[in-house]
Amino acid sequence: MNIHEYQAKALLKKYGAPVSRGVPVLKVEDAEAAAKELGGPLWVVKSQIHAGGRGKGKFKEPEAGDKGGVRLAKSIDEVKTFVSQMLGNTLVTIQTGPAGKQVNRLYLEDGSDIEKEFYISLLVDRATSHVAFVVSTEGGMDIEEVAHSHPEKIVTFSVDPVTGVQGFHGRKIAKALGLTGDLAKQAGKLAEVLYTAFVDTDMAMLEINPLIITKDAQLRVLDAKVTFDSNAMFRHPELAELRDLTEEDAKEIEASKYDLAYIALDGTIGCMVNGAGLAMATLDIIQLYGESPANFLDVGGGANEEKVTAAFKIITADPNVKGILVNIFGGIMQCDVIARGVLAAVKAVGLEVPLVVRLEGTNVEEGKKIIRESGLNVIPADDLDDAAQKIVAAVKKEAA
Ligand code: ADP
Ligand code: MG
């Protein structure tokens, strides 16, 4: 689960991180009061969307101008102009894809006098099973790009969960960033604060890009991106409330109601599979035979008829879906349950695209029988290879 920058900063502030003062702005009418509250003389108007690269992004509508999704304003009037240009418009950044994202919230923040920009992030390192810090002097840039062209400028280390953050971790950060004296001390404190917030709230990722030194020698968190571990959200009802559904794909929201692992993709073949590994293999093999998957969907091991029906409805409701591939290996999952779910869903929503069903495992004969006797126009398949070729061929035939 992702949250907005302003929410992440409010959270980090509670843990004692140095963040600027700021006010969320959701309506044009609130801009003036927010600007007066902060007082200036420099304000930053920041688009709140769940995507990075906002500063270098461009609004689709020309009246919003080309000044990007993060703007410096030098007067209250300028704040008001920017707010009215940005709010409600669609921002396209390197991370949003060409469709962009509508900006429904802004964050008005005190402008900082920036001396230097750094990069610091925390994430769960699967190799060590520890929380790892990633630190670089190359702040404000795309870190993937830095990792590619200047890997030596990235320092990483992980923290032993038994000891937590120690003084030497802070010194590692200070050394990586070339900080001495009081700034090195601030880096030590920051390491502790970030680590505590990360562990306390079950984050999966915390990225600060940039972390800055101000002209008066203070470290400050200038941007913050937080992703929580969705599986831990039941422990944090107060954080779950920060979820902004307008940022999420409608199909993914629907799927999450049924506890389905669903991710929307941009291809044409809707997939219903059980098990993440089989689902990944299914995506690969569709690609191998020349089409692209419209989604990743793992209905899970213990899916019941209701869940399967919901999954099928979500797939058929996607206008990009030109064919459906049901690929089930019945281990815990039973093939007849899948078959009944598919039938129930087809009865409810109809079936306008080719459907290939490959069933294997527990109760497979019964499952196949249910489908055979349903009178549905289903193309049966015997294995994964066969299934993928059949659905690709069927979709290509429809398109021709
Ligand atoms: P994004 O990463 O989405 O582009 P950032 O929050 O990192 O958004 O902002 C982009 C750039 O804008 C920063 O690298 C920084 O140079 C500048 N910036 C952001 N917030 C402030 C601020 N409060 N004061 C001064 N400059 C800022
Ligand atoms: Mg940034």
CSV table of C-alpha atoms and ligand atoms in Angstrom, one decimal:
chain,number,residue,atom,x,y,z
A,1,MET,CA,0.0,0.0,0.0
A,2,ASN,CA,1.3,3.4,-1.0
A,3,ILE,CA,0.7,6.8,0.6
A,4,HIS,CA,1.2,10.4,-0.5
A,5,GLU,CA,4.3,12.4,0.2
A,6,TYR,CA,2.4,14.7,2.6
A,7,GLN,CA,1.1,11.7,4.6
A,8,ALA,CA,4.6,10.1,4.7
A,9,LYS,CA,6.1,13.3,6.0
A,10,ALA,CA,3.5,13.7,8.7
A,11,LEU,CA,4.3,10.1,9.8
A,12,LEU,CA,8.0,10.7,9.7
A,13,LYS,CA,7.6,13.9,11.6
A,14,LYS,CA,6.0,12.0,14.5
A,15,TYR,CA,9.1,9.9,14.8
A,16,GLY,CA,11.3,13.1,14.9
A,17,ALA,CA,12.5,13.3,11.3
A,18,PRO,CA,13.3,16.9,10.1
A,19,VAL,CA,10.6,17.8,7.6
A,20,SER,CA,9.5,21.2,6.4
A,21,ARG,CA,6.2,22.8,7.5
A,22,GLY,CA,3.5,22.2,5.0
A,23,VAL,CA,-0.3,22.2,4.4
A,24,PRO,CA,-2.3,19.8,2.2
A,25,VAL,CA,-4.5,21.7,-0.3
A,26,LEU,CA,-7.5,19.9,-1.7
A,27,LYS,CA,-9.5,22.9,-3.0
A,28,VAL,CA,-8.5,26.0,-4.9
A,29,GLU,CA,-10.2,28.2,-2.3
A,30,ASP,CA,-7.9,26.9,0.4
A,31,ALA,CA,-4.7,28.0,-1.3
A,32,GLU,CA,-4.6,31.5,0.0
A,33,ALA,CA,-5.2,30.6,3.7
A,34,ALA,CA,-2.6,27.8,3.4
A,35,ALA,CA,0.0,30.2,1.9
A,36,LYS,CA,-0.7,32.8,4.6
A,37,GLU,CA,-0.4,30.1,7.3
A,38,LEU,CA,3.1,29.2,6.1
A,39,GLY,CA,4.0,32.8,5.6
A,40,GLY,CA,6.7,32.4,2.9
A,41,PRO,CA,8.7,34.1,1.5
A,42,LEU,CA,9.2,30.9,-0.6
A,43,TRP,CA,6.5,28.2,-1.1
A,44,VAL,CA,6.6,25.0,-3.0
A,45,VAL,CA,3.5,23.7,-4.6
A,46,LYS,CA,3.8,19.9,-4.9
A,47,SER,CA,1.4,17.5,-6.8
A,48,GLN,CA,0.4,14.6,-4.6
A,49,ILE,CA,0.2,11.5,-6.8
A,50,HIS,CA,1.5,8.0,-6.2
A,51,ALA,CA,4.3,8.4,-8.7
A,52,GLY,CA,7.7,9.9,-8.7
A,53,GLY,CA,9.4,12.2,-11.2
A,54,ARG,CA,6.8,14.9,-10.5
A,55,GLY,CA,9.3,17.8,-10.7
A,56,LYS,CA,10.2,16.9,-14.3
A,57,GLY,CA,6.6,15.9,-15.2
A,58,LYS,CA,4.3,17.8,-17.6
A,59,PHE,CA,0.6,18.6,-17.3
A,60,LYS,CA,-1.5,17.4,-20.2
A,61,GLU,CA,-3.7,20.5,-20.3
A,62,PRO,CA,-1.9,23.4,-21.8
A,63,GLU,CA,-3.4,25.9,-19.4
A,64,ALA,CA,-1.5,24.2,-16.6
A,65,GLY,CA,1.7,25.3,-18.2
A,66,ASP,CA,4.9,23.4,-18.6
A,67,LYS,CA,6.4,24.2,-15.2
A,68,GLY,CA,6.2,20.7,-13.9
A,69,GLY,CA,4.4,19.0,-11.0
A,70,VAL,CA,6.6,20.7,-8.3
A,71,ARG,CA,6.8,24.5,-8.4
A,72,LEU,CA,8.5,27.2,-6.5
A,73,ALA,CA,6.3,30.2,-5.8
A,74,LYS,CA,7.6,33.6,-4.6
A,75,SER,CA,4.3,35.2,-3.7
A,76,ILE,CA,0.8,34.3,-2.4
A,77,ASP,CA,-0.6,35.3,-5.8
A,78,GLU,CA,1.8,32.9,-7.5
A,79,VAL,CA,0.8,30.1,-5.1
A,80,LYS,CA,-2.9,30.7,-6.0
A,81,THR,CA,-2.1,30.7,-9.7
A,82,PHE,CA,-0.2,27.4,-9.5
A,83,VAL,CA,-2.8,25.8,-7.3
A,84,SER,CA,-5.6,26.6,-9.8
A,85,GLN,CA,-3.5,25.4,-12.7
A,86,MET,CA,-2.4,22.2,-11.1
A,87,LEU,CA,-5.4,21.0,-9.2
A,88,GLY,CA,-7.6,18.6,-11.2
A,89,ASN,CA,-5.2,18.5,-14.1
A,90,THR,CA,-3.4,15.4,-15.3
A,91,LEU,CA,0.3,15.1,-14.7
A,92,VAL,CA,2.4,12.8,-16.8
A,93,THR,CA,5.8,11.7,-15.4
A,94,ILE,CA,8.3,9.1,-16.2
A,95,GLN,CA,6.5,6.8,-13.7
A,96,THR,CA,2.8,7.4,-14.5
A,97,GLY,CA,2.9,6.1,-18.1
A,98,PRO,CA,1.6,8.2,-21.0
A,99,ALA,CA,-2.0,8.3,-19.5
A,100,GLY,CA,-0.7,10.3,-16.5
A,101,LYS,CA,-2.5,10.8,-13.2
A,102,GLN,CA,-5.1,13.3,-12.2
A,103,VAL,CA,-3.8,15.6,-9.4
A,104,ASN,CA,-6.5,15.7,-6.8
A,105,ARG,CA,-4.4,16.9,-3.9
A,106,LEU,CA,-1.5,19.4,-3.6
A,107,TYR,CA,0.9,19.9,-0.8
A,108,LEU,CA,2.0,23.4,-0.1
A,109,GLU,CA,5.4,23.5,1.7
A,110,ASP,CA,8.0,25.9,3.0
A,111,GLY,CA,10.6,26.4,0.3
A,112,SER,CA,14.1,25.3,1.4
A,113,ASP,CA,17.4,26.9,0.5
A,114,ILE,CA,19.2,23.8,-0.9
A,115,GLU,CA,22.9,23.4,-0.5
A,116,LYS,CA,23.1,19.8,-1.6
A,117,GLU,CA,20.8,16.9,-2.5
A,118,PHE,CA,21.4,13.3,-1.4
A,119,TYR,CA,19.6,10.0,-1.7
A,120,ILE,CA,18.7,7.7,1.1
A,121,SER,CA,16.2,4.8,1.2
A,122,LEU,CA,15.4,1.8,3.4
A,123,LEU,CA,14.0,-1.4,2.1
A,124,VAL,CA,13.7,-5.1,3.0
A,125,ASP,CA,16.7,-6.9,1.6
A,126,ARG,CA,15.6,-10.4,0.7
A,127,ALA,CA,19.1,-11.7,0.4
A,128,THR,CA,20.0,-10.9,4.1
A,129,SER,CA,16.4,-10.8,5.4
A,130,HIS,CA,17.4,-7.5,7.0
A,131,VAL,CA,16.3,-3.9,6.6
A,132,ALA,CA,18.9,-2.3,4.3
A,133,PHE,CA,19.9,1.3,3.8
A,134,VAL,CA,20.8,2.6,0.4
A,135,VAL,CA,22.7,5.9,0.4
A,136,SER,CA,24.1,8.0,-2.4
A,137,THR,CA,25.5,11.5,-2.9
A,138,GLU,CA,23.5,11.6,-6.2
A,139,GLY,CA,20.2,13.0,-4.8
A,140,GLY,CA,17.3,14.3,-6.8
A,141,MET,CA,18.1,11.9,-9.7
A,142,ASP,CA,16.7,8.7,-10.8
A,143,ILE,CA,18.4,6.2,-8.6
A,144,GLU,CA,18.1,3.3,-11.1
A,145,GLU,CA,20.0,5.5,-13.5
A,146,VAL,CA,22.7,6.1,-10.9
A,147,ALA,CA,22.9,2.4,-10.1
A,148,HIS,CA,23.4,1.8,-13.8
A,149,SER,CA,26.0,4.5,-14.7
A,150,HIS,CA,27.7,5.1,-11.3
A,151,PRO,CA,27.3,2.0,-9.1
A,152,GLU,CA,30.3,3.1,-7.1
A,153,LYS,CA,28.3,6.1,-5.9
A,154,ILE,CA,25.8,3.9,-4.1
A,155,VAL,CA,26.5,2.6,-0.6
A,156,THR,CA,24.4,-0.1,0.9
A,157,PHE,CA,24.4,-1.9,4.3
A,158,SER,CA,21.9,-3.8,6.3
A,159,VAL,CA,21.0,-3.6,9.9
A,160,ASP,CA,21.0,-6.6,12.3
A,161,PRO,CA,17.4,-6.7,13.7
A,162,VAL,CA,18.8,-7.9,17.1
A,163,THR,CA,20.9,-4.8,17.7
A,164,GLY,CA,18.9,-2.3,15.6
A,165,VAL,CA,20.6,0.9,14.4
A,166,GLN,CA,23.9,1.6,16.1
A,167,GLY,CA,26.3,4.6,16.1
A,168,PHE,CA,28.4,3.0,13.4
A,169,HIS,CA,25.5,2.9,10.9
A,170,GLY,CA,25.2,6.7,11.3
A,171,ARG,CA,28.9,7.0,10.7
A,172,LYS,CA,28.6,4.9,7.5
A,173,ILE,CA,25.9,7.2,6.2
A,174,ALA,CA,28.0,10.3,7.1
A,175,LYS,CA,31.0,8.9,5.4
A,176,ALA,CA,29.1,8.0,2.3
A,177,LEU,CA,27.7,11.5,2.1
A,178,GLY,CA,30.9,13.3,3.1
A,179,LEU,CA,29.4,14.7,6.3
A,180,THR,CA,31.4,15.7,9.4
A,181,GLY,CA,30.8,17.4,12.7
A,182,ASP,CA,27.2,18.4,13.5
A,183,LEU,CA,25.9,17.1,10.1
A,184,ALA,CA,27.4,13.7,10.9
A,185,LYS,CA,25.5,13.7,14.2
A,186,GLN,CA,22.3,14.7,12.4
A,187,ALA,CA,22.8,11.7,10.0
A,188,GLY,CA,23.1,9.4,13.0
A,189,LYS,CA,19.9,10.6,14.5
A,190,LEU,CA,18.2,10.4,11.1
A,191,ALA,CA,19.3,6.8,10.7
A,192,GLU,CA,17.7,5.9,14.0
A,193,VAL,CA,14.5,7.8,13.3
A,194,LEU,CA,14.0,6.3,9.8
A,195,TYR,CA,14.8,2.8,11.0
A,196,THR,CA,12.4,3.0,13.9
A,197,ALA,CA,9.6,4.4,11.7
A,198,PHE,CA,10.2,1.7,9.1
A,199,VAL,CA,10.1,-1.2,11.5
A,200,ASP,CA,7.3,0.2,13.7
A,201,THR,CA,4.9,0.7,10.8
A,202,ASP,CA,5.8,-2.3,8.7
A,203,MET,CA,7.1,-0.4,5.7
A,204,ALA,CA,8.3,-2.3,2.7
A,205,MET,CA,10.1,0.8,1.3
A,206,LEU,CA,11.0,4.3,2.5
A,207,GLU,CA,12.7,6.5,-0.1
A,208,ILE,CA,13.9,10.0,0.5
A,209,ASN,CA,15.0,11.6,-2.7
A,210,PRO,CA,16.2,14.2,-2.0
A,211,LEU,CA,17.5,14.4,1.5
A,212,ILE,CA,19.1,17.8,1.5
A,213,ILE,CA,21.5,20.0,3.4
A,214,THR,CA,20.1,23.4,3.8
A,215,LYS,CA,22.3,26.5,3.4
A,216,ASP,CA,22.2,26.8,7.2
A,217,ALA,CA,23.6,23.2,7.6
A,218,GLN,CA,20.5,21.2,8.5
A,219,LEU,CA,19.6,17.9,7.1
A,220,ARG,CA,16.1,17.8,5.8
A,221,VAL,CA,13.7,15.2,4.3
A,222,LEU,CA,12.5,17.0,1.2
A,223,ASP,CA,10.7,14.2,-0.5
A,224,ALA,CA,9.3,11.0,1.0
A,225,LYS,CA,7.9,7.9,-0.6
A,226,VAL,CA,6.5,5.2,1.6
A,227,THR,CA,5.2,1.8,0.7
A,228,PHE,CA,3.7,-0.4,3.5
A,229,ASP,CA,3.7,-4.1,3.6
A,230,SER,CA,0.0,-4.8,2.7
A,231,ASN,CA,0.0,-8.1,4.6
A,232,ALA,CA,0.7,-6.2,7.8
A,233,MET,CA,-1.9,-3.5,7.4
A,234,PHE,CA,-4.3,-5.4,9.7
A,235,ARG,CA,-1.9,-4.3,12.5
A,236,HIS,CA,-2.2,-0.6,11.6
A,237,PRO,CA,-5.9,0.4,11.1
A,238,GLU,CA,-4.8,4.1,11.5
A,239,LEU,CA,-2.4,3.7,8.6
A,240,ALA,CA,-4.9,1.8,6.4
A,241,GLU,CA,-7.0,4.9,6.5
A,242,LEU,CA,-4.4,6.8,4.6
A,243,ARG,CA,-5.1,4.6,1.5
A,244,ASP,CA,-6.2,6.8,-1.4
A,245,LEU,CA,-8.5,4.7,-3.6
A,246,THR,CA,-8.4,7.3,-6.4
A,247,GLU,CA,-4.8,6.4,-6.9
A,248,GLU,CA,-5.5,2.7,-7.5
A,249,ASP,CA,-6.8,0.7,-10.5
A,250,ALA,CA,-10.5,0.1,-10.1
A,251,LYS,CA,-10.1,-3.6,-11.0
A,252,GLU,CA,-7.4,-4.0,-8.4
A,253,ILE,CA,-9.6,-2.4,-5.7
A,254,GLU,CA,-12.4,-4.8,-6.6
A,255,ALA,CA,-10.0,-7.7,-6.5
A,256,SER,CA,-8.7,-6.8,-3.1
A,257,LYS,CA,-12.2,-7.0,-1.7
A,258,TYR,CA,-12.1,-10.7,-2.5
A,259,ASP,CA,-8.5,-11.1,-1.3
A,260,LEU,CA,-7.4,-11.9,-4.9
A,261,ALA,CA,-3.8,-11.3,-5.9
A,262,TYR,CA,-4.6,-9.2,-9.0
A,263,ILE,CA,-2.4,-6.8,-11.0
A,264,ALA,CA,-3.7,-5.1,-14.1
A,265,LEU,CA,-1.4,-5.3,-17.1
A,266,ASP,CA,-1.8,-3.8,-20.6
A,267,GLY,CA,-2.1,-6.9,-22.8
A,268,THR,CA,-5.2,-8.6,-24.3
A,269,ILE,CA,-5.4,-12.0,-22.6
A,270,GLY,CA,-7.1,-12.2,-19.3
A,271,CYS,CA,-5.6,-14.9,-17.1
A,272,MET,CA,-7.1,-16.8,-14.1
A,273,VAL,CA,-4.5,-19.0,-12.5
A,274,ASN,CA,-3.9,-20.4,-9.1
A,275,GLY,CA,-0.5,-20.0,-7.5
A,276,ALA,CA,1.9,-17.1,-8.1
A,277,GLY,CA,4.5,-19.4,-9.8
A,278,LEU,CA,2.0,-20.9,-12.2
A,279,ALA,CA,0.6,-17.4,-12.9
A,280,MET,CA,4.1,-16.0,-13.7
A,281,ALA,CA,4.7,-19.0,-16.0
A,282,THR,CA,1.4,-18.4,-17.7
A,283,LEU,CA,2.3,-14.8,-18.4
A,284,ASP,CA,5.6,-15.8,-19.8
A,285,ILE,CA,4.2,-18.5,-22.1
A,286,ILE,CA,1.5,-16.1,-23.5
A,287,GLN,CA,4.3,-13.7,-24.3
A,288,LEU,CA,6.3,-16.6,-25.9
A,289,TYR,CA,3.5,-17.3,-28.3
A,290,GLY,CA,3.2,-13.7,-29.3
A,291,GLU,CA,0.4,-12.1,-27.2
A,292,SER,CA,0.5,-10.2,-24.0
A,293,PRO,CA,-1.4,-10.8,-20.7
A,294,ALA,CA,-4.1,-8.4,-19.6
A,295,ASN,CA,-3.5,-9.2,-15.9
A,296,PHE,CA,-1.7,-11.2,-13.3
A,297,LEU,CA,-4.3,-13.1,-11.2
A,298,ASP,CA,-3.6,-15.7,-8.5
A,299,VAL,CA,-6.9,-16.9,-7.2
A,300,GLY,CA,-5.1,-18.6,-4.3
A,301,GLY,CA,-5.0,-22.0,-3.0
A,302,GLY,CA,-8.3,-22.1,-1.1
A,303,ALA,CA,-10.5,-20.2,-3.5
A,304,ASN,CA,-14.2,-20.9,-3.3
A,305,GLU,CA,-16.8,-20.5,-6.0
A,306,GLU,CA,-17.6,-16.9,-5.0
A,307,LYS,CA,-14.0,-15.9,-5.3
A,308,VAL,CA,-13.6,-17.5,-8.7
A,309,THR,CA,-16.8,-15.8,-9.9
A,310,ALA,CA,-15.6,-12.4,-8.7
A,311,ALA,CA,-12.2,-13.0,-10.4
A,312,PHE,CA,-13.9,-14.0,-13.7
A,313,LYS,CA,-16.1,-10.9,-13.6
A,314,ILE,CA,-13.2,-8.6,-13.0
A,315,ILE,CA,-11.4,-10.1,-16.1
A,316,THR,CA,-14.4,-9.9,-18.4
A,317,ALA,CA,-15.2,-6.3,-17.3
A,318,ASP,CA,-11.8,-5.2,-18.7
A,319,PRO,CA,-12.4,-3.9,-22.2
A,320,ASN,CA,-8.9,-4.8,-23.3
A,321,VAL,CA,-9.5,-8.5,-22.7
A,322,LYS,CA,-9.8,-10.2,-26.1
A,323,GLY,CA,-9.6,-13.8,-24.8
A,324,ILE,CA,-9.4,-15.6,-21.5
A,325,LEU,CA,-7.1,-18.3,-20.3
A,326,VAL,CA,-8.1,-20.3,-17.2
A,327,ASN,CA,-5.1,-22.3,-16.1
A,328,ILE,CA,-5.7,-24.3,-12.9
A,329,PHE,CA,-3.6,-26.9,-11.2
A,330,GLY,CA,-5.9,-28.4,-8.6
A,331,GLY,CA,-3.9,-29.3,-5.6
A,332,ILE,CA,-5.7,-27.8,-2.6
A,333,MET,CA,-7.9,-26.1,-5.2
A,334,GLN,CA,-10.5,-28.3,-6.8
A,335,CYS,CA,-11.1,-28.3,-10.5
A,336,ASP,CA,-14.9,-28.7,-10.1
A,337,VAL,CA,-15.0,-25.6,-7.9
A,338,ILE,CA,-13.2,-23.6,-10.6
A,339,ALA,CA,-15.6,-25.0,-13.2
A,340,ARG,CA,-18.7,-24.1,-11.3
A,341,GLY,CA,-17.2,-20.6,-10.6
A,342,VAL,CA,-16.6,-20.0,-14.3
A,343,LEU,CA,-20.1,-21.1,-15.2
A,344,ALA,CA,-21.7,-18.9,-12.5
A,345,ALA,CA,-19.7,-15.9,-13.7
A,346,VAL,CA,-20.5,-16.6,-17.4
A,347,LYS,CA,-24.2,-16.8,-16.5
A,348,ALA,CA,-24.0,-13.5,-14.7
A,349,VAL,CA,-21.9,-11.5,-17.1
A,350,GLY,CA,-22.0,-13.4,-20.4
A,351,LEU,CA,-19.0,-14.4,-22.5
A,352,GLU,CA,-18.1,-12.5,-25.6
A,353,VAL,CA,-14.5,-13.6,-26.1
A,354,PRO,CA,-12.8,-16.9,-26.6
A,355,LEU,CA,-12.2,-18.9,-23.4
A,356,VAL,CA,-9.6,-21.6,-23.1
A,357,VAL,CA,-9.7,-23.8,-20.0
A,358,ARG,CA,-6.9,-26.0,-18.8
A,359,LEU,CA,-7.6,-28.0,-15.7
A,360,GLU,CA,-5.4,-30.5,-14.1
A,361,GLY,CA,-5.3,-32.2,-10.7
A,362,THR,CA,-7.9,-32.8,-8.0
A,363,ASN,CA,-11.4,-33.6,-9.3
A,364,VAL,CA,-10.2,-32.8,-12.9
A,365,GLU,CA,-12.7,-35.2,-14.5
A,366,GLU,CA,-15.6,-33.7,-12.7
A,367,GLY,CA,-14.4,-30.2,-13.6
A,368,LYS,CA,-14.1,-31.1,-17.3
A,369,LYS,CA,-17.5,-32.7,-17.3
A,370,ILE,CA,-19.2,-29.6,-15.8
A,371,ILE,CA,-17.7,-27.5,-18.5
A,372,ARG,CA,-18.4,-30.0,-21.3
A,373,GLU,CA,-22.1,-30.3,-20.3
A,374,SER,CA,-22.6,-26.5,-19.8
A,375,GLY,CA,-23.0,-26.0,-23.5
A,376,LEU,CA,-20.5,-23.1,-23.2
A,377,ASN,CA,-18.2,-22.4,-26.1
A,378,VAL,CA,-15.1,-23.4,-24.2
A,379,ILE,CA,-11.8,-24.5,-25.9
A,380,PRO,CA,-10.4,-27.3,-23.7
A,381,ALA,CA,-6.6,-27.7,-23.4
A,382,ASP,CA,-4.4,-30.4,-21.9
A,383,ASP,CA,-1.3,-28.6,-20.8
A,384,LEU,CA,0.1,-25.1,-20.4
A,385,ASP,CA,1.8,-25.1,-23.8
A,386,ASP,CA,-1.3,-26.3,-25.6
A,387,ALA,CA,-3.5,-23.8,-23.6
A,388,ALA,CA,-1.3,-20.8,-24.4
A,389,GLN,CA,-1.1,-21.6,-28.1
A,390,LYS,CA,-4.9,-22.1,-28.3
A,391,ILE,CA,-5.8,-18.8,-26.6
A,392,VAL,CA,-3.2,-16.9,-28.7
A,393,ALA,CA,-4.5,-18.5,-31.9
A,394,ALA,CA,-8.2,-17.8,-30.9
A,395,VAL,CA,-7.4,-14.1,-30.1
A,396,LYS,CA,-5.5,-13.7,-33.4
A,397,LYS,CA,-8.4,-15.3,-35.3
A,398,GLU,CA,-10.9,-12.9,-33.7
A,399,ALA,CA,-8.7,-9.9,-34.6
A,400,ALA,CA,-8.3,-11.0,-38.2
B,1,ADP,P1,9.8,14.2,-7.5
B,1,ADP,O1,10.8,13.3,-7.0
B,1,ADP,O2,8.5,13.6,-7.7
B,1,ADP,O3,10.2,15.0,-8.7
B,1,ADP,P2,10.5,16.0,-5.2
B,1,ADP,O4,9.7,16.2,-4.0
B,1,ADP,O5,11.7,15.2,-5.1
B,1,ADP,O6,9.5,15.4,-6.3
B,1,ADP,O7,10.8,17.4,-5.8
B,1,ADP,C1,11.6,17.6,-7.0
B,1,ADP,C2,12.6,18.7,-6.7
B,1,ADP,O8,12.0,19.9,-6.3
B,1,ADP,C3,13.6,18.3,-5.6
B,1,ADP,O9,14.6,17.5,-6.0
B,1,ADP,C4,14.0,19.7,-5.1
B,1,ADP,O10,15.1,20.1,-5.8
B,1,ADP,C5,12.8,20.5,-5.3
B,1,ADP,N1,12.0,20.7,-4.1
B,1,ADP,C6,11.1,19.8,-3.6
B,1,ADP,N2,10.6,20.3,-2.4
B,1,ADP,C7,11.2,21.5,-2.2
B,1,ADP,C8,11.1,22.4,-1.1
B,1,ADP,N3,10.3,22.2,0.0
B,1,ADP,N4,12.0,23.5,-1.1
B,1,ADP,C9,12.8,23.7,-2.2
B,1,ADP,N5,12.9,22.8,-3.2
B,1,ADP,C10,12.1,21.7,-3.2
B,2,MG,MG,11.9,13.1,-5.4
